[in-house]
Coordinates of C-alpha atoms and ligand atoms in Angstrom, one line a residue:
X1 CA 8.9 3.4 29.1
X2 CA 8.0 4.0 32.8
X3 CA 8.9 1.4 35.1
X4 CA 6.7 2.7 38.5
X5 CA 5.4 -0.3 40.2
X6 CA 1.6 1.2 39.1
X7 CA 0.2 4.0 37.5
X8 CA -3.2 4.9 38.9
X9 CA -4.6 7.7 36.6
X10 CA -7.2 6.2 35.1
X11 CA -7.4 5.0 31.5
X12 CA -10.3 3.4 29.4
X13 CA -8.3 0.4 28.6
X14 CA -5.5 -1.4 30.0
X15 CA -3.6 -3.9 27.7
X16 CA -1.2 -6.0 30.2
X17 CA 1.0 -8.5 30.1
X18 CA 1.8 -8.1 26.5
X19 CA 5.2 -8.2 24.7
X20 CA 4.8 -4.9 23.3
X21 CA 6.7 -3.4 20.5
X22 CA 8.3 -0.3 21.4
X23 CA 11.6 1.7 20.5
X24 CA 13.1 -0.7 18.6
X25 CA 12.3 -3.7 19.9
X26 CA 10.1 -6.3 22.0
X27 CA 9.7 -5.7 25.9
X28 CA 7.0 -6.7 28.6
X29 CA 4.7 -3.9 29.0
X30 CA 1.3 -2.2 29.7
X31 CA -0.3 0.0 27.9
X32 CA -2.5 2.5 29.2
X33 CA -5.2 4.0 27.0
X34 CA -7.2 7.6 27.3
X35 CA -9.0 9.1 24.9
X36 CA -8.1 7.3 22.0
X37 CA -4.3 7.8 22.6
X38 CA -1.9 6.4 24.4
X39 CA -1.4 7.7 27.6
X40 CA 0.7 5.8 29.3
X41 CA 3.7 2.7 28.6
X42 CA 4.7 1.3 31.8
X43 CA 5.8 -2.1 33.4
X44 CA 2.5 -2.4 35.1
X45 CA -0.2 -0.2 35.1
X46 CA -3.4 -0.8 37.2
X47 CA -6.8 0.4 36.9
X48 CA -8.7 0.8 33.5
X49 CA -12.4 0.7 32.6
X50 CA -11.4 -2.6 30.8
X51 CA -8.6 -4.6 30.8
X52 CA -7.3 -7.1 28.2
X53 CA -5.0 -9.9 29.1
X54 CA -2.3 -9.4 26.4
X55 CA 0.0 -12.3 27.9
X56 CA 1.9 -14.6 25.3
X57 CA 1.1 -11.8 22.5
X58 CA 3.2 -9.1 20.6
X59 CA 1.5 -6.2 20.3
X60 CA 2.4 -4.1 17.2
X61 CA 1.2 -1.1 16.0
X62 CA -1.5 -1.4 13.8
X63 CA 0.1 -1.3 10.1
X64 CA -0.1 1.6 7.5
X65 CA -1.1 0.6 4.0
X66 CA 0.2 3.2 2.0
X67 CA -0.9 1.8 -1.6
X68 CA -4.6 0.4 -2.3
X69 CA -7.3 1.4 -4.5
X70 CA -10.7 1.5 -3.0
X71 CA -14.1 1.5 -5.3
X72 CA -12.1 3.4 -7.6
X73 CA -13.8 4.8 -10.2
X74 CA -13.0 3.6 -13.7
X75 CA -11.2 5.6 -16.0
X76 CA -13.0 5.6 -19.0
X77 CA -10.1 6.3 -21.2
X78 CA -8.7 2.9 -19.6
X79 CA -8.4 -0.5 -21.8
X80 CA -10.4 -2.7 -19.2
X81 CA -13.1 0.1 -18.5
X82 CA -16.0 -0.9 -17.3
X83 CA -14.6 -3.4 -14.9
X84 CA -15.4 -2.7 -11.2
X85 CA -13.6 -2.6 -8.0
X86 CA -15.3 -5.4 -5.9
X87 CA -14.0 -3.8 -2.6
X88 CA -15.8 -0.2 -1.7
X89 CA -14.6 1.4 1.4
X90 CA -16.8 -0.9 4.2
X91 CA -15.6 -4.1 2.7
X92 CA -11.9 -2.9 1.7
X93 CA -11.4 -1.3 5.2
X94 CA -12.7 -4.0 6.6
X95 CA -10.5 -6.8 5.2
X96 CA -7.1 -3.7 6.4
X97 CA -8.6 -4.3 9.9
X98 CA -8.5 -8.1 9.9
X99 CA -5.3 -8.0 8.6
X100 CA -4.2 -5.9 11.4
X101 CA -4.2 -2.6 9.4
X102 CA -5.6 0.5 10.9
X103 CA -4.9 3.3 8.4
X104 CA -5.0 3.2 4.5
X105 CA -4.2 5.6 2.1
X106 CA -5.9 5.2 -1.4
X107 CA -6.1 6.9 -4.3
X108 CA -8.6 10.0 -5.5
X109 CA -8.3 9.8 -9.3
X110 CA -8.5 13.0 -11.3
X111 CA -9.9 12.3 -15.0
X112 CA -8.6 14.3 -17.7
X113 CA -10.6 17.5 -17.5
X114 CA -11.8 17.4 -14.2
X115 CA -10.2 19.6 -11.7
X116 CA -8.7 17.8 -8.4
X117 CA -11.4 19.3 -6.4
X118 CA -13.9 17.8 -7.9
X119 CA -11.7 14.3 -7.4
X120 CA -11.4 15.3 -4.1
X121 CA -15.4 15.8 -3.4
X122 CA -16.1 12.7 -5.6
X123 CA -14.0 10.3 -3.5
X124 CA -14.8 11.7 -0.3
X125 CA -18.3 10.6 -0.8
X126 CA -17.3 7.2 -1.6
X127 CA -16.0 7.1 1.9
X128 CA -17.5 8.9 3.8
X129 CA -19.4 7.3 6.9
X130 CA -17.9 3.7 5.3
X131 CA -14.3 2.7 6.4
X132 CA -13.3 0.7 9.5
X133 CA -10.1 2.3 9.8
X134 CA -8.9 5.5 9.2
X135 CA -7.9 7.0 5.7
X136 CA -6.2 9.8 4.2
X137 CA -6.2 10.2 0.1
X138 CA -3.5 10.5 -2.3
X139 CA -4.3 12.3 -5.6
X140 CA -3.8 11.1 -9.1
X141 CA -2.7 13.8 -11.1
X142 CA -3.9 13.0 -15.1
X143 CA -4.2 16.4 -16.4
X144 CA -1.5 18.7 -14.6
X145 CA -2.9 22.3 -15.9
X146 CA -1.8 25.9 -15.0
X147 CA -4.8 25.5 -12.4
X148 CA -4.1 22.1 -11.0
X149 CA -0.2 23.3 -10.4
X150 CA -0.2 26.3 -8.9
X151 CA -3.8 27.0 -7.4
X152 CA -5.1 23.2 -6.6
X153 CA -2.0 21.4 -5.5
X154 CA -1.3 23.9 -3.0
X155 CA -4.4 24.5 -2.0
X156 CA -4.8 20.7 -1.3
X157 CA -1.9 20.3 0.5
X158 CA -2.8 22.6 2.9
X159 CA -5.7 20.9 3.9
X160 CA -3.8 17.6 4.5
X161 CA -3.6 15.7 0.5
X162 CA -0.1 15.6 0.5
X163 CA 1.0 13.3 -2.0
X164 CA 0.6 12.9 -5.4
X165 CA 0.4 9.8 -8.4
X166 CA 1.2 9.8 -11.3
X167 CA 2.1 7.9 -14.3
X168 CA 4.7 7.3 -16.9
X169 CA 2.5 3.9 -18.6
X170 CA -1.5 3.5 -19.0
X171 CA -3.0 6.2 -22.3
X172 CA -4.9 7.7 -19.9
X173 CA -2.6 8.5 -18.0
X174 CA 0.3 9.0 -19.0
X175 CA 1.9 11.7 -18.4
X176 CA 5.2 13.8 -21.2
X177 CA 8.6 14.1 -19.6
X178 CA 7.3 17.7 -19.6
X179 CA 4.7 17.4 -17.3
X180 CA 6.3 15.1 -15.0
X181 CA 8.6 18.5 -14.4
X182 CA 6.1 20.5 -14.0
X183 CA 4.5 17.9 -11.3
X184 CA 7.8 17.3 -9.4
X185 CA 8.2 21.2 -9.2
X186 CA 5.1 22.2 -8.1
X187 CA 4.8 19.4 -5.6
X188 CA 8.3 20.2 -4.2
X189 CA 7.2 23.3 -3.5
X190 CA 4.2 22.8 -1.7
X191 CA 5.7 19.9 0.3
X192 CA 3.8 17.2 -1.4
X193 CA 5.2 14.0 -2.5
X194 CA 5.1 12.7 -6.0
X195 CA 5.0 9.1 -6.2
X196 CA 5.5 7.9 -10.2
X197 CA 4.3 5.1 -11.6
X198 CA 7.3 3.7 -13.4
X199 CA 6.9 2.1 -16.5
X200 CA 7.2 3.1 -20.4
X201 CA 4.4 3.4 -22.5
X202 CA 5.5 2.8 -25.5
X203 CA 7.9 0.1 -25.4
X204 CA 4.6 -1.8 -23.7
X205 CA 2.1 -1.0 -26.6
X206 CA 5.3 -2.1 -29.0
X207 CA 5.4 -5.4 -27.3
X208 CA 1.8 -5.5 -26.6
X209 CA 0.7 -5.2 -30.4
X210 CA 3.6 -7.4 -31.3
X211 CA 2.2 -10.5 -29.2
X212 CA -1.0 -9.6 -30.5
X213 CA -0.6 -10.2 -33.8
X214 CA 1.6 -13.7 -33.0
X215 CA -1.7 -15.0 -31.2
X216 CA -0.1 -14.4 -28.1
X217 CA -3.2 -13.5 -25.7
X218 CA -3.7 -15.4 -22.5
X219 CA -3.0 -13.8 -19.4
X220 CA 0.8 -15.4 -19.2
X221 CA 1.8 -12.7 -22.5
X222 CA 1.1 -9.9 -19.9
X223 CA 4.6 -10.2 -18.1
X224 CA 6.1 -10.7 -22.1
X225 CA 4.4 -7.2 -22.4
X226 CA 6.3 -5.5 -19.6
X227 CA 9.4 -6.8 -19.0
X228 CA 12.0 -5.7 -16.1
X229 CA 13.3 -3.0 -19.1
X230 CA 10.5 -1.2 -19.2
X231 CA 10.6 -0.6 -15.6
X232 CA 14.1 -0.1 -15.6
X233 CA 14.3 2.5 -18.0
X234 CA 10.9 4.4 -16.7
X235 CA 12.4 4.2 -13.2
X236 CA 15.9 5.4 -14.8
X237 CA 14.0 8.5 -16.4
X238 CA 11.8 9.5 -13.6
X239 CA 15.2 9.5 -11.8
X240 CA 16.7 11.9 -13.8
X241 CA 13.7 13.8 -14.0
X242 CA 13.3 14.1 -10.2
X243 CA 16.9 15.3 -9.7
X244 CA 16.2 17.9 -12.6
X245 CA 13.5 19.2 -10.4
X246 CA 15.5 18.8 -7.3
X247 CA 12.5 16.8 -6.2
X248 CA 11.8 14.0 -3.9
X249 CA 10.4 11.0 -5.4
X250 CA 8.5 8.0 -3.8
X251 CA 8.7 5.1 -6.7
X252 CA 5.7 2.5 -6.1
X253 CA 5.4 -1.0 -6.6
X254 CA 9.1 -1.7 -7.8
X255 CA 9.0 -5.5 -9.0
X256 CA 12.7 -6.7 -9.6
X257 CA 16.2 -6.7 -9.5
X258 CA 16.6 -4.3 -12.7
X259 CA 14.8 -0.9 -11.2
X260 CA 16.4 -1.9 -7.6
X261 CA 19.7 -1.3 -9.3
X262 CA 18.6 1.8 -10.6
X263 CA 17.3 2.8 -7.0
X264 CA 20.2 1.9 -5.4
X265 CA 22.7 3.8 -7.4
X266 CA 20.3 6.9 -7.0
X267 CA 20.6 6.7 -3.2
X268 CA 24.1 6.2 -2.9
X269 CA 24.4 9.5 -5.1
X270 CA 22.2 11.0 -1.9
X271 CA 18.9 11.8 -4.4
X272 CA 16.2 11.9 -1.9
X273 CA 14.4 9.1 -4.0
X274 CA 12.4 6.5 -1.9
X275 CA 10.8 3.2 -2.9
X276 CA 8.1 0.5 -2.2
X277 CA 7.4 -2.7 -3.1
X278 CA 4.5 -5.6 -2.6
X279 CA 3.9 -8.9 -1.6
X280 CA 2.9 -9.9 -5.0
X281 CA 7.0 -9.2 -6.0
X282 CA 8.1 -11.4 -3.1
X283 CA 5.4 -14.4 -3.3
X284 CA 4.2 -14.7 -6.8
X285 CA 5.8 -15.5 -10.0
X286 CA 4.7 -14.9 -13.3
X287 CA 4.9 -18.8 -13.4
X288 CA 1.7 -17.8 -11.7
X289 CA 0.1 -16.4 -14.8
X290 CA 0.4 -19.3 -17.1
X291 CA -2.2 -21.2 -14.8
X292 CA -5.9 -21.6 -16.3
X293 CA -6.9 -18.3 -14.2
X294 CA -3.5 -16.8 -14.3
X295 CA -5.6 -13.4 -14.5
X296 CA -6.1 -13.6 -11.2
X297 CA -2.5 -12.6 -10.5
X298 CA -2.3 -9.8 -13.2
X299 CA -1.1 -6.5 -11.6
X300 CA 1.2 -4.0 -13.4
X301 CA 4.2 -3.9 -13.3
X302 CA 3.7 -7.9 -13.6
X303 CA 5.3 -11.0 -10.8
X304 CA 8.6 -11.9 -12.1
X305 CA 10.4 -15.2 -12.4
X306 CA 11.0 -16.9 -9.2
X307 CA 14.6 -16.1 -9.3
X308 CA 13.8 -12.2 -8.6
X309 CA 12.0 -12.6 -5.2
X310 CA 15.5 -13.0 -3.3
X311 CA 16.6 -9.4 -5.1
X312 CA 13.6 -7.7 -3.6
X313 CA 14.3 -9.6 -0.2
X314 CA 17.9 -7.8 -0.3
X315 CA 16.6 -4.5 -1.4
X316 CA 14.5 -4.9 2.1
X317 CA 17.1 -5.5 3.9
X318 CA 19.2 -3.2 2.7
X319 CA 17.1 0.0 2.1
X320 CA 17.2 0.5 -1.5
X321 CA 13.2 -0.5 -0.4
X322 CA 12.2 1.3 2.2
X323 CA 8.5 0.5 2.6
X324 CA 5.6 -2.6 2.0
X325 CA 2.0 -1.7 0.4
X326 CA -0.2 -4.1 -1.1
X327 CA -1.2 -2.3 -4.4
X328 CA -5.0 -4.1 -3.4
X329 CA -6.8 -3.5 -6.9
X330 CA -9.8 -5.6 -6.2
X331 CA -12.0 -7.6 -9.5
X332 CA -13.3 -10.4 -9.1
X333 CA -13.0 -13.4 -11.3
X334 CA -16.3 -13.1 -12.9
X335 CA -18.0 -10.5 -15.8
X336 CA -18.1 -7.8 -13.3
X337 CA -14.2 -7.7 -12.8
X338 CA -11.1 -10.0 -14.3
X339 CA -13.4 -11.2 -16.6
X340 CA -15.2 -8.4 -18.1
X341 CA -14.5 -8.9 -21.7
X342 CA -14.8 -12.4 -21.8
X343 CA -12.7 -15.4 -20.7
X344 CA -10.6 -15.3 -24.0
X345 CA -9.8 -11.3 -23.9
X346 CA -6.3 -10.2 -24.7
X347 CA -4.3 -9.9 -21.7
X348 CA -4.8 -5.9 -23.1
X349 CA -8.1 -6.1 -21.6
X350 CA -8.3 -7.8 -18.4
X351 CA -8.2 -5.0 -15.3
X352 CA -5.1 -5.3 -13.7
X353 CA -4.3 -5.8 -10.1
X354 CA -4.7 -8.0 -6.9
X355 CA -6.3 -8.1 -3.7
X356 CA -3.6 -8.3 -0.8
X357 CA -5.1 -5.4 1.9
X358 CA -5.7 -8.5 4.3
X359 CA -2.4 -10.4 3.3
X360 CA -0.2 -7.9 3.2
X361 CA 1.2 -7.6 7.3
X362 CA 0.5 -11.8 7.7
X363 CA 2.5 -12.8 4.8
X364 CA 5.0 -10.4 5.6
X365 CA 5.7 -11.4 9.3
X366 CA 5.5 -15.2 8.4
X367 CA 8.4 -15.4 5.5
X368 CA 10.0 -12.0 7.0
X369 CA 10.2 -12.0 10.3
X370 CA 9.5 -15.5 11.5
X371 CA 11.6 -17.3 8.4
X372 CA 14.5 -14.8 9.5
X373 CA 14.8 -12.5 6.9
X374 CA 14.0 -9.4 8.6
X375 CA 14.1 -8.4 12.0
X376 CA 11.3 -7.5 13.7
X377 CA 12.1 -4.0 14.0
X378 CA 12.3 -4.1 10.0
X379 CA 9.0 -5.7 9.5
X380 CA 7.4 -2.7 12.0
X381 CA 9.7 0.0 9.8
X382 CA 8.9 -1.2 6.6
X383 CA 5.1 -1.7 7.2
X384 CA 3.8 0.5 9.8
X385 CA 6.8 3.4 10.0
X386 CA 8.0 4.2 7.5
X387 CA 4.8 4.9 5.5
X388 CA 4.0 6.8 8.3
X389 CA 6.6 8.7 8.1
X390 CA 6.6 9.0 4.4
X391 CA 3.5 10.6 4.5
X392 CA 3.3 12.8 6.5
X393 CA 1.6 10.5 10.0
X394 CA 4.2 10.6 12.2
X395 CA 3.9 11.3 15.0
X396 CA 0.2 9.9 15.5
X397 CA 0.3 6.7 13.2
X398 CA 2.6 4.0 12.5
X399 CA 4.4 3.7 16.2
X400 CA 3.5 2.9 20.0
X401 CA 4.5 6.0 21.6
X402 CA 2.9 8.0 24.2
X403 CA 0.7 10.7 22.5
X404 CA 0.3 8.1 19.1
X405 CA -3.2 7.1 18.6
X406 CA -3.6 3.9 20.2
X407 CA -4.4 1.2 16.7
X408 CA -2.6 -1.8 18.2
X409 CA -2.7 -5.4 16.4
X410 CA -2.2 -8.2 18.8
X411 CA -0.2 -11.1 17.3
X412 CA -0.6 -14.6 17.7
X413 CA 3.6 -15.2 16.5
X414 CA 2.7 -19.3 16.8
X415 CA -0.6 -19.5 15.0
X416 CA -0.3 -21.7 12.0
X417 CA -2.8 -20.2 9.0
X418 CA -3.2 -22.0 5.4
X419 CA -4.8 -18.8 3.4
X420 CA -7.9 -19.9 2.1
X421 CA -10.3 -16.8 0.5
X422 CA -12.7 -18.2 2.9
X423 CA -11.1 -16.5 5.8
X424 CA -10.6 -13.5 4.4
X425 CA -13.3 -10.4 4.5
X426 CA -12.7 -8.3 1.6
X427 CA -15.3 -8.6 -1.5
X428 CA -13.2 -10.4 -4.1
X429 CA -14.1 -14.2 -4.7
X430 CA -10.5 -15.3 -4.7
X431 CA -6.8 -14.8 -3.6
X432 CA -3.7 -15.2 -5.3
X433 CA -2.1 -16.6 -1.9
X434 CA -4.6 -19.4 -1.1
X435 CA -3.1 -22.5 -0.1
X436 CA -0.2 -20.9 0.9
X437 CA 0.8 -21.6 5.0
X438 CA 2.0 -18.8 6.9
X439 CA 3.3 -18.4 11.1
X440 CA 1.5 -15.8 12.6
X441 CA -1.8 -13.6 12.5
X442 CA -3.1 -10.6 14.1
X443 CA -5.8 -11.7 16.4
X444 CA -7.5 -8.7 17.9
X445 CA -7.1 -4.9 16.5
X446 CA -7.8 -1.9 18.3
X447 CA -8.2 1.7 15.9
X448 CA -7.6 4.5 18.0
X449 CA -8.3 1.9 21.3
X450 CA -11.6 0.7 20.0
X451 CA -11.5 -2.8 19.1
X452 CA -12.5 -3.7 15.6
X453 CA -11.5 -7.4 15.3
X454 CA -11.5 -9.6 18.2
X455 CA -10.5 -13.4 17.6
X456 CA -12.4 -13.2 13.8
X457 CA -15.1 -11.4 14.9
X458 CA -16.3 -8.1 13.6
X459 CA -16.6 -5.2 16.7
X460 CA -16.2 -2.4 14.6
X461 CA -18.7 -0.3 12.6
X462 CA -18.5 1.0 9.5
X463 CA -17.8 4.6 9.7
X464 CA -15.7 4.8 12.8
X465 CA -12.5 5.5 10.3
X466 CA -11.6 8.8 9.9
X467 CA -10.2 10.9 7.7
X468 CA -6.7 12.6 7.6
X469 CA -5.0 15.3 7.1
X470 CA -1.5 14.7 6.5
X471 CA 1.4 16.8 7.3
X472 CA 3.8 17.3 4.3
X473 CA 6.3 14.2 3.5
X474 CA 9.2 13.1 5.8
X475 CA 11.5 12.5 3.4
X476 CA 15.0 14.0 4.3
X477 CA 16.2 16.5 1.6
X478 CA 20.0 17.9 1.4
X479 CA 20.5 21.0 2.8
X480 CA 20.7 24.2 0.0
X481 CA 24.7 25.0 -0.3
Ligands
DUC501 N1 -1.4 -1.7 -11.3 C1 -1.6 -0.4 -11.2 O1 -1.0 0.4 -11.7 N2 -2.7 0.0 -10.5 C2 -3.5 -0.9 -9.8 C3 -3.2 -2.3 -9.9 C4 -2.1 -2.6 -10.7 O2 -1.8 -3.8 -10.9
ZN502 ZN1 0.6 2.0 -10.3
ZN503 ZN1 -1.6 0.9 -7.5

């Protein structure tokens, strides 16, 4: 940071007085902004076309949601087709901004016979001239062909789709040990990412068909279905499959103790494996499943018993986790989502997944930061960062730096919130974290030094997101022998 008395160039917005989160910590600071960027961080900086009084606020940079789905398409090979995503890209972006998120990443799907291009061009059309903040797209790989591998992946690349998804649970989706190979090694050459959805197939329809024919239906028998084995031994394979390939491997949405383990042990061998996990792993239970509505907090790989949240806590803070996503998959609790096949549907049948876009960086700050279990700089690493970094954002994203684009969320560390769905400004009619009182909100949000939200007001237009092309992944491989 400079420390000149003033700086007098002239900028289109000043942010003063502000505790300002930079290097690796909290310190009083301006911010000068030009252009969209920031142009300046100095102890006081005078002049500006407007100027906002940041006093008694922390100013962060605006968080990185690496994992949502957006008016995602449903797969019609899927078991709870023909539900639909509540949240298209106004509303979903929309609810990232309030929440103090200023770039998502969500999925393109590719559907078994369709090439990624036309995935691409699909999606792209969903969003475009929609989203409040500024998106890039990973691709979901269903049907990995001599084409998709070596003529569409890096093709794709090249123009900034650097990461791929794909499966090991779901029919259609799922991919053969085979074909995870071949993804890993293509990817690895093209400097994409592969991120794996870890959980076995079979040993869920096994258990699935078994609690079907007990009775076993309501919305609880869904954790029964998928226990912490399944995703241990799917994370234990795709492992062993990514070292095989000598490919890195991002592992999403890791629930528990039993695939932390697994992740751990892989790390301390030096395998460039990464993973992620959700709010819905540190605040729900699947206690919360047995309620009347427990649908509401389906999401695969399912909340765990209370006992695991303090396991994901320490794989947090000790890296075995190394970033936050929300995994928002938002249905609504009526025909058109949750609810689709009826209120008595097997489990089987109900779309899976939560909204938490909105949540994520509020629930996070409250039990992390301000309950002491993670630092500040922790919170800014594992939410805004490290996804960054992960994918391919960094320098521009994720960070308050001179030259970064200047998406700032100013914080209110005092204000007490209950969550209520009422407050919230996605499309879904509930949340699974109502009721629930959290220390701490991001007040006013600024994408690319525009503000968007100001004090629960809407200032930004739909559209004014971007899209982006991503640089390949930053995650750190061992040098060849
Ligand atoms: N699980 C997924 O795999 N995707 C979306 C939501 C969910 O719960
Ligand atoms: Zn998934
Ligand atoms: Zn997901």
């Amino acid at each position: 940071m400079r420390s000149p008395e003033s700086m007098d160039a002239d900028f289109d917005t000043v942010l003063h007085g502000g505790e300002v989160f930079v290097g690796q910590g909290l310190a009083r600071c301006d911010i000068g902004i030009r252009a969209g960027r920031i142009a300046a961080l100095a102890e006081r900086i005078a002049g500006g076309r407007t100027r906002f009084d940041a006093a008694g606020r922390w100013v962060l940079p605006g968080g990185v949601d690496a994992h949502c789905h957006i008016d995602q398409p449903p797969n019609p090979g899927s078991a709870a087709r023909g539900a639909q995503m509540a949240d298209d890209f106004a509303s979903g972006s929309r609810s990232a901004a309030f929440g103090g998120t200023t770039t998502i990443l969500p999925f393109a799907p590719q559907f078994k016979g369709q090439s990624l291009r036309a995935a691409v061009a699909a999606y792209h059309a969903r969003a475009e001239g929609r989203s409040h903040v500024d998106y890039g797209f990973h691709l979901i790989v269903s049907d990995p062909t001599q084409e998709v591998l070596a003529q569409e992946l890096p093709a794709l690349a090249a123009e900034g789709y650097t990461s791929v998804k794909i499966y090991l649970t779901y029919e259609a989706l799922r991919l053969s040990d085979l074909q995870v190979l071949e993804v890993l090694d293509a990817a690895r050459q093209c400097g994409t990412l592969t991120m794996v959805h870890a959980e076995n197939l079979d040993c869920i329809l096994w258990l699935t068909e078994r609690l079907e024919r007990q009775g076993r239906t309501a919305p609880r028998y869904h954790a029964d279905s998928r226990p912490m084995l399944v995703e241990r031994e799917a994370t234990f394979r795709a492992v062993a499959l990514a070292e095989l390939a000598e490919a890195p491997l991002l592992i999403v949405h890791v629930s528990g103790r039993e695939a932390i383990e697994v992740i751990a042990g892989a790390r301390a061998r030096g395998l460039p494996i990464v993973a992620e996990t959700c709010p819905q792993y540190l605040f729900l239970g699947s206690e919360d499943l047995h309620a009347e509505d427990g649908a509401k907090c389906m999401c695969s790989p399912p909340p765990r018993a209370r006992e695991n949240a303090p396991f994901v806590w320490r794989g947090l803070q000790s890296g075995a986790l190394s970033l936050v996503s929300s995994d928002h998959a938002p249905y609504r609790f009526d025909e058109s989502g949750k609810l689709k096949y009826g209120p008595k549907a097997s489990f089987r049948f109900i779309a899976n997944g939560i909204p938490g876009l909105e949540t994520r960086l509020p629930l996070l700050f409250s039990e992390g930061v301000m309950a002491g279990r993670l630092t500040l700089a922790e919170f800014v690493e594992l939410c805004c960062t490290a996804p960054a970094r992960l994918y391919g954002l960094l320098p521009r994203k994720g960070q308050i730096a001179v030259g970064a684009d200047a998406d700032l969320a100013l914080w209110d560390p005092q204000r007490r919130t209950v969550i209520d769905n009422a407050l919230l400004h996605h499309n879904v009619d509930y949340t699974p974290y109502a009721g629930m009182a959290v220390t701490g909100w991001p007040t006013h949000v600024w994408l690319r030094g525009e503000l968007v939200c100001a004090d629960g007001e809407l200032r930004g237009r739909p559209g004014q997101g971007r899209f982006l092309r991503r640089g390949r992944h930053g995650i750190p491989l061992r040098a060849a022998p």
